[in-house]
Amino acid sequence: MKHYISIQDIDNINTWIQEAKALKRNPLNYKELGKNKTLGLLFFNSSLRTRLSTQKAALNLGMDPIVMNVSGDAWGIEFGDGTIMNGNTAEHIKEAAAVISQYCDIIAVRAFPSLTDKEKDESEQVLKAFVKYASVPIVNMESATGHPLQALTDAITISENTKKERPKVVLSWAPHIKALPHAVANSFVEAMQKMDVEFVITHPEGYDLNPEIIGESTVNYNQNEALKDADFVYVKNWSSYGDYGKVLNTDPNWMITKEKIGNAKFMHCLPVRRNLIVEDAVLDSDSSLVIEQANNRTYAAQLVLKKILEDLK
Amino acid sequence: MKHYISIQDIDNINTWIQEAKALKRNPLNYKELGKNKTLGLLFFNSSLRTRLSTQKAALNLGMDPIVMNVSGDAWGIEFGDGTIMNGNTAEHIKEAAAVISQYCDIIAVRAFPSLTDKEKDESEQVLKAFVKYASVPIVNMESATGHPLQALTDAITISENTKKERPKVVLSWAPHIKALPHAVANSFVEAMQKMDVEFVITHPEGYDLNPEIIGESTVNYNQNEALKDADFVYVKNWSSYGDYGKVLNTDPNWMITKEKIGNAKFMHCLPVRRNLIVEDAVLDSDSSLVIEQANNRTYAAQLVLKKILEDLK
Amino acid sequence: MKHYISIQDIDNINTWIQEAKALKRNPLNYKELGKNKTLGLLFFNSSLRTRLSTQKAALNLGMDPIVMNVSGDAWGIEFGDGTIMNGNTAEHIKEAAAVISQYCDIIAVRAFPSLTDKEKDESEQVLKAFVKYASVPIVNMESATGHPLQALTDAITISENTKKERPKVVLSWAPHIKALPHAVANSFVEAMQKMDVEFVITHPEGYDLNPEIIGESTVNYNQNEALKDADFVYVKNWSSYGDYGKVLNTDPNWMITKEKIGNAKFMHCLPVRRNLIVEDAVLDSDSSLVIEQANNRTYAAQLVLKKILEDLK
């Protein structure tokens, strides 16, 4: 595997899940694989789980992680083609990506969307520029439209916790005060489409995700109907896609409650706002898988890095 | 040992001092102990000595340190119970602490007090929340009311430098322009109470520390009397405890001078403001132990980490 | 070698170039040399190449790098002698440098000039203070007046790419909208003076560099004349030295174009502002050596660290 940019880079999600579980059982089995290899972690945005779990994954493989907060630590990066750089950006991505490739064997990048310029966000300007101008493999640590390390994690977690051959998985929108990206929801949808699950998406009208991603997946605007007999309820807020980046609805009735979720397992990528997205009673119960999801971030990242390292040899 | 939260977690300070000295002589003797173990260093506030010495200590034990400036790198953390999180905080400590525990074998935390809300500061909200919600050991890298890594360092330094069985140690307040925490003073008092020293605290009226910490320790408002025949003078500013967080006195006569200190050794946790807390002539003389104190920070941290690692096995 | 402060610390640049090339061929040959040694990287300013390449160099030598952004991570540092520290700085360099020396075997420092106070900048206050008060070797990662790791890199790159015994090297000023330091230009001039090259400096009138550095080197205010028959064109903006720190000229005719550069190789320390300093056509052509320069930063830093480590033993 060259890059890990989207869920579509996973050839066989069931095989990957099995491989990730094997890594989880013996995380240090490949400690020699990454020896003398450097992972550059570039953050254009805040990060806790991704920051720590990806470093941990690299360490498990014997790699040396180097972390950089791009905005604070380095220079403003220009992405435009042909720009006369007489403004605030001091370095072009063409040089930045090529240069960082001189020091890092793999580059992992986090770059959130603007949520104001749909076309620019969908072009995945930052991530694609790294793919284009770097000379080493690129790992997506959450980009404008996808968060495939998270979705791989979620697939592993569902696989570990299901008691059925074909569980019912519901992706439910929940209210939030801020405009949030579609990345987590998009990649989760794509992951579920690759798994043998009964999958339903539920959200208020006006919150339909990108139809190209939704494809044939079932969407039900009635949350109660959608949640019926669910085995896993994956909860996430996102801003409107149609009325791009807008918060159209903050209806607290969409908050996930103990009553709504019933016997289903609760999942969320975190960070989660308590009593806005989901009530305490759910998060503090045995139904919640969020901490196990966070734990699996390490093994999802480690599997991706392992596959890239094996391909580098 | 599970956590290292306060000086009270030291069962026998004299034994610990001897063990720290042994580590100082052979800092790499336990390089295998921390292999494949990760230390997470979480900073809610600035740090130089603690940041570097704790990393160095971890490296000496073969651990992998991962540093995170919580505010800048990650998400605003909520500590309230039952809060509807529709404000500025994006992640609850319940999740944050449990999540970080998935990636780090030990978590070290620095979180200063507000100095405006006495009750909240004394509740040690941040540190206690990590103890409660993390599933791994917690090390206090200076909390609202204590700095036990510093005080252990100070105990080691006094033990190394004393020429008497029972030296006289004076903790003297000194003027500062800003309101500073009580943490260093508190832990130093507690450490001295555990050692076989003649201990006197001196400060202007209105600067009495928490009476529960002071206990039976001697307080003298007359600095000259207190300093008489001192072997070690530990200097530190703190804001008022009674009139909580206020600067009541900036009298330059309380600054430590060469004349005042006589033949005593000068100690300070650093950073120290020259010619405000203490005159250059003291810091630049052989009487000053501040650099040796800083050096001992490594071995105090290493001893604490070593004890926790041994307990993890 | 004790410190690496300026190009003048290189005893024989040709030998150093050969040694760096050998390291580049076998970067892991000295992996044991830096074992259990810590490199502290202190940044008072932004950095991308230096930050990453110096860490990579340290890792290649088996060292543990510890990075600190001084302003954000630690305390405001005071450099004045005898100051009454009742202002914004909380820690004196005397303590800071001595303290960091307790945790790091080598300290590397980046500290840019003010460009407003010539005398202060030329005194190299920050770097010199570290040299004076630290007890370990200091490496200059770009100071007020020099960037010797960059210039060593440049010397290596010219040596690797020259087809002549004595190539013609031109240092050309180029326009920029901001006032930039003289450090890169200064150290490049000093490096070229040590090499067997035909060296010409070209810039608009009013942009003469420090005459003590220029010495006998040729200066030609006519860029076209200077560039004639050049083999290497090293491009860099700097602010006026005479009218200290001022931007006197932004004439776009000084921008480097494909036409101007002809068959010469283009060099720049990066970050470079495209279509202001140099047009895309140059940077995107085979004439550009900028990425190879960035690559050589690792080996320049590694050579310097190796020499210091060998001297520490």
XYZ file of N, CA and C in Angstrom, chain A residues 28 31 46-49 51-53 55-56 59 69 112 177 270-276 280 283-284 291 294-295 297-298, chain B residues 36 38 64 66 68 72-75 82-92 94-96 98-100 102-105:
180
model
N 3.709 -5.746 19.991
C 5.146 -5.526 19.817
C 5.795 -6.533 18.875
N 8.193 -4.948 16.170
C 9.014 -3.858 16.712
C 10.241 -3.564 15.846
N -6.248 20.793 16.002
C -6.176 20.127 17.300
C -6.342 18.618 17.164
N -5.808 17.909 18.128
C -5.901 16.454 18.116
C -5.503 15.910 19.479
N -6.239 14.949 19.973
C -5.830 14.250 21.190
C -5.634 12.772 20.874
N -6.723 12.069 20.542
C -6.650 10.632 20.281
C -5.700 10.325 19.114
N -3.367 12.172 17.808
C -2.000 12.560 18.162
C -1.323 11.467 18.978
N -2.003 11.013 20.020
C -1.374 10.053 20.926
C -1.380 8.631 20.367
N -2.513 8.224 19.782
C -2.602 6.827 19.330
C -1.677 6.575 18.142
N 1.172 8.129 17.552
C 2.524 8.035 18.100
C 2.737 6.663 18.753
N 1.744 6.239 19.520
C 1.857 4.938 20.193
C 2.001 3.818 19.154
N 5.482 3.852 17.835
C 6.427 3.313 18.825
C 6.320 1.791 18.896
N 3.162 20.825 14.998
C 1.966 21.640 14.802
C 2.293 22.650 13.719
N -8.363 19.898 8.677
C -9.818 19.990 8.679
C -10.323 20.867 7.517
N -23.689 22.743 18.954
C -23.823 24.201 18.804
C -22.935 24.768 17.704
N -15.406 10.640 19.644
C -14.819 11.556 20.636
C -13.977 12.633 19.929
N -13.889 13.830 20.497
C -14.501 14.248 21.751
C -16.011 14.383 21.609
N -16.709 14.103 22.697
C -18.170 14.183 22.671
C -18.647 15.167 23.740
N -19.608 15.989 23.342
C -20.165 16.938 24.320
C -21.301 16.239 25.066
N -21.096 16.057 26.351
C -22.072 15.372 27.202
C -23.345 16.196 27.352
N -24.470 15.497 27.361
C -25.778 16.103 27.583
C -26.175 17.097 26.477
N -25.473 17.014 25.365
C -25.838 17.776 24.174
C -25.985 16.754 23.032
N -25.425 11.715 29.969
C -24.465 11.042 30.848
C -24.800 9.562 31.037
N -23.241 7.414 28.332
C -21.774 7.364 28.349
C -21.243 6.645 29.585
N -21.938 6.801 30.680
C -21.452 6.210 31.927
C -21.948 4.779 32.143
N -14.524 4.202 24.919
C -13.128 4.062 25.375
C -12.441 2.919 24.612
N -11.450 4.237 21.351
C -10.207 5.012 21.474
C -9.003 4.071 21.547
N -9.164 3.006 22.281
C -8.078 2.027 22.386
C -7.742 1.447 21.003
N -7.928 2.796 18.228
C -7.230 3.747 17.352
C -5.764 3.353 17.172
N -5.149 2.887 18.273
C -3.744 2.474 18.199
C -3.549 1.371 17.161
N 9.298 -0.178 26.188
C 7.964 -0.329 25.597
C 6.853 0.253 26.474
N 5.101 3.872 27.852
C 4.958 5.260 27.436
C 4.571 6.150 28.611
N 9.289 5.738 26.634
C 9.045 6.688 25.553
C 8.167 7.818 26.074
N 5.806 11.058 25.720
C 4.975 11.766 24.737
C 4.450 13.028 25.427
N 2.287 16.582 25.579
C 1.156 17.286 24.990
C 0.850 18.546 25.797
N -3.212 23.940 23.805
C -2.885 24.237 22.418
C -3.031 23.060 21.465
N -2.685 21.874 21.929
C -2.616 20.721 21.032
C -3.951 20.005 20.887
N -4.746 19.977 21.980
C -5.937 19.132 21.971
C -7.208 19.988 22.130
N -8.146 19.582 22.973
C -9.456 20.212 23.087
C -9.654 20.774 24.487
N -22.240 16.452 35.181
C -23.596 16.676 34.706
C -23.786 17.906 33.827
N -22.683 18.557 33.471
C -22.758 19.758 32.638
C -23.400 19.473 31.279
N -24.229 20.394 30.844
C -24.657 20.374 29.448
C -23.570 21.100 28.669
N -22.828 20.359 27.897
C -21.609 20.936 27.297
C -21.898 21.733 26.016
N -22.538 22.857 26.216
C -22.830 23.712 25.062
C -22.004 25.001 25.107
N -20.870 24.929 25.772
C -20.008 26.114 25.871
C -18.687 25.930 25.153
N -17.592 26.316 25.824
C -16.294 26.303 25.159
C -15.532 24.985 25.282
N -15.942 24.163 26.227
C -15.211 22.904 26.398
C -15.804 21.838 25.488
N -14.931 21.063 24.866
C -15.377 20.109 23.844
C -15.266 18.666 24.305
N -14.525 18.438 25.376
C -14.305 17.049 25.800
C -14.327 16.977 27.312
N -15.011 15.969 27.841
C -15.098 15.828 29.290
C -13.889 15.049 29.806
N -13.820 12.838 31.917
C -14.113 11.402 32.031
C -13.593 10.654 30.804
N -13.880 11.191 29.629
C -13.376 10.562 28.408
C -11.869 10.816 28.260
N -11.466 12.079 28.423
C -10.062 12.426 28.167
C -9.117 11.537 28.977
N -9.696 8.664 30.521
C -9.803 7.233 30.187
C -9.136 6.954 28.845
N -9.285 7.872 27.916
C -8.717 7.707 26.577
C -7.189 7.743 26.630
N -6.650 8.731 27.314
C -5.188 8.866 27.374
C -4.592 7.619 28.038
N -5.398 4.753 27.476
C -5.269 3.701 26.473
C -3.901 3.739 25.783
N -3.255 4.919 25.826
C -2.010 5.082 25.047
C -0.774 5.237 25.943
N -1.011 5.572 27.218
C 0.115 5.881 28.098
C 0.074 4.956 29.313
N 1.235 4.447 29.703
C 1.301 3.558 30.862
C 1.308 4.346 32.155
